[in-house]
Amino acid sequence: MNETKTVAVWGDSVMRGVVYNEEKDRYALLSETSADAASRRLGLTLVNRARMGCTVTKGLSILKKDLQAGVGGAAALIEFGGNDCDYDWAQVAAAPEADHQPKTPLALFTAQLREMVRLVREKGILPVMMTLPPIDAQRYFRFFTRNGLNKENILRWLGDVQHIYRWHERYNAAVVQVAEECGVPLAGVREAFLCERRIGDLLCADGIHPNRQGHALIETVLEKFGLTVGARAGLAFPAC
């Protein structure tokens, strides 16, 4: 394998190419992910280590094992946050007055992203990151309460449905912060979605996964971004 032409990806269902099939009420994988397609068009080989449902904690564990096993390349795309900011909604519905924590608290999320960047650089691999595709809070709320969770209790805890979007935005801001402070190239996926007039047309019925059209947009962003940014691989980066 030509390491100078290889890109590795560690992430969640976005980079795994997961879409929700509303007719069958189940998730499925695209035949070609946005990262695969962008890499192919750039003449690169992709090693895709993204996993559905993966948080940054699980991703860090996978990353460490992979690096020890020699997985790598010229660059590594790191993509996490969508699962990290999520809550156990059944617990929220059962106890709306309790103090509930997301799957990955924000401070830990930020720290583990930094650790991933550090580990990748130690192996001489260029880390790159991407902003998170936005979510549709109303659609997601309808989706995760569709099987009978107490909506009133969840809303009492949330304050309003759009808090789901705002909380997700905080994790995106953390991604931007780590990229800026660590000097990591950052692909503007979220920005591309927000430029669209009908973001809902880019998302699955669950409100959180990009659909085929959304993945096509991500592919375009990654292709233009250039997954490797190879000319920067030899530059010094700020310590993290």
mmCIF file with all atom_site columns, N, CA and C in Angstrom, residues 31 64 187:
data_model
loop_
_atom_site.group_PDB
_atom_site.id
_atom_site.type_symbol
_atom_site.label_atom_id
_atom_site.label_alt_id
_atom_site.label_comp_id
_atom_site.label_asym_id
_atom_site.label_entity_id
_atom_site.label_seq_id
_atom_site.pdbx_PDB_ins_code
_atom_site.Cartn_x
_atom_site.Cartn_y
_atom_site.Cartn_z
_atom_site.occupancy
_atom_site.B_iso_or_equiv
_atom_site.pdbx_formal_charge
_atom_site.auth_seq_id
_atom_site.auth_comp_id
_atom_site.auth_asym_id
_atom_site.auth_atom_id
_atom_site.pdbx_PDB_model_num
ATOM 1 N N  . SER A 1 31  ? -23.673 2.148  -0.619 1.00 0.00 ? 31  SER A N  1
ATOM 2 C CA . SER A 1 31  ? -22.709 1.291  -1.307 1.00 0.00 ? 31  SER A CA 1
ATOM 3 C C  . SER A 1 31  ? -21.340 1.951  -1.378 1.00 0.00 ? 31  SER A C  1
ATOM 4 N N  . LYS A 1 64  ? -6.199  3.924  18.931 1.00 0.00 ? 64  LYS A N  1
ATOM 5 C CA . LYS A 1 64  ? -4.980  3.443  19.574 1.00 0.00 ? 64  LYS A CA 1
ATOM 6 C C  . LYS A 1 64  ? -4.612  2.054  19.075 1.00 0.00 ? 64  LYS A C  1
ATOM 7 N N  . ALA A 1 187 ? -12.448 20.848 7.345  1.00 0.00 ? 187 ALA A N  1
ATOM 8 C CA . ALA A 1 187 ? -13.374 20.882 6.208  1.00 0.00 ? 187 ALA A CA 1
ATOM 9 C C  . ALA A 1 187 ? -14.714 21.438 6.664  1.00 0.00 ? 187 ALA A C  1
#
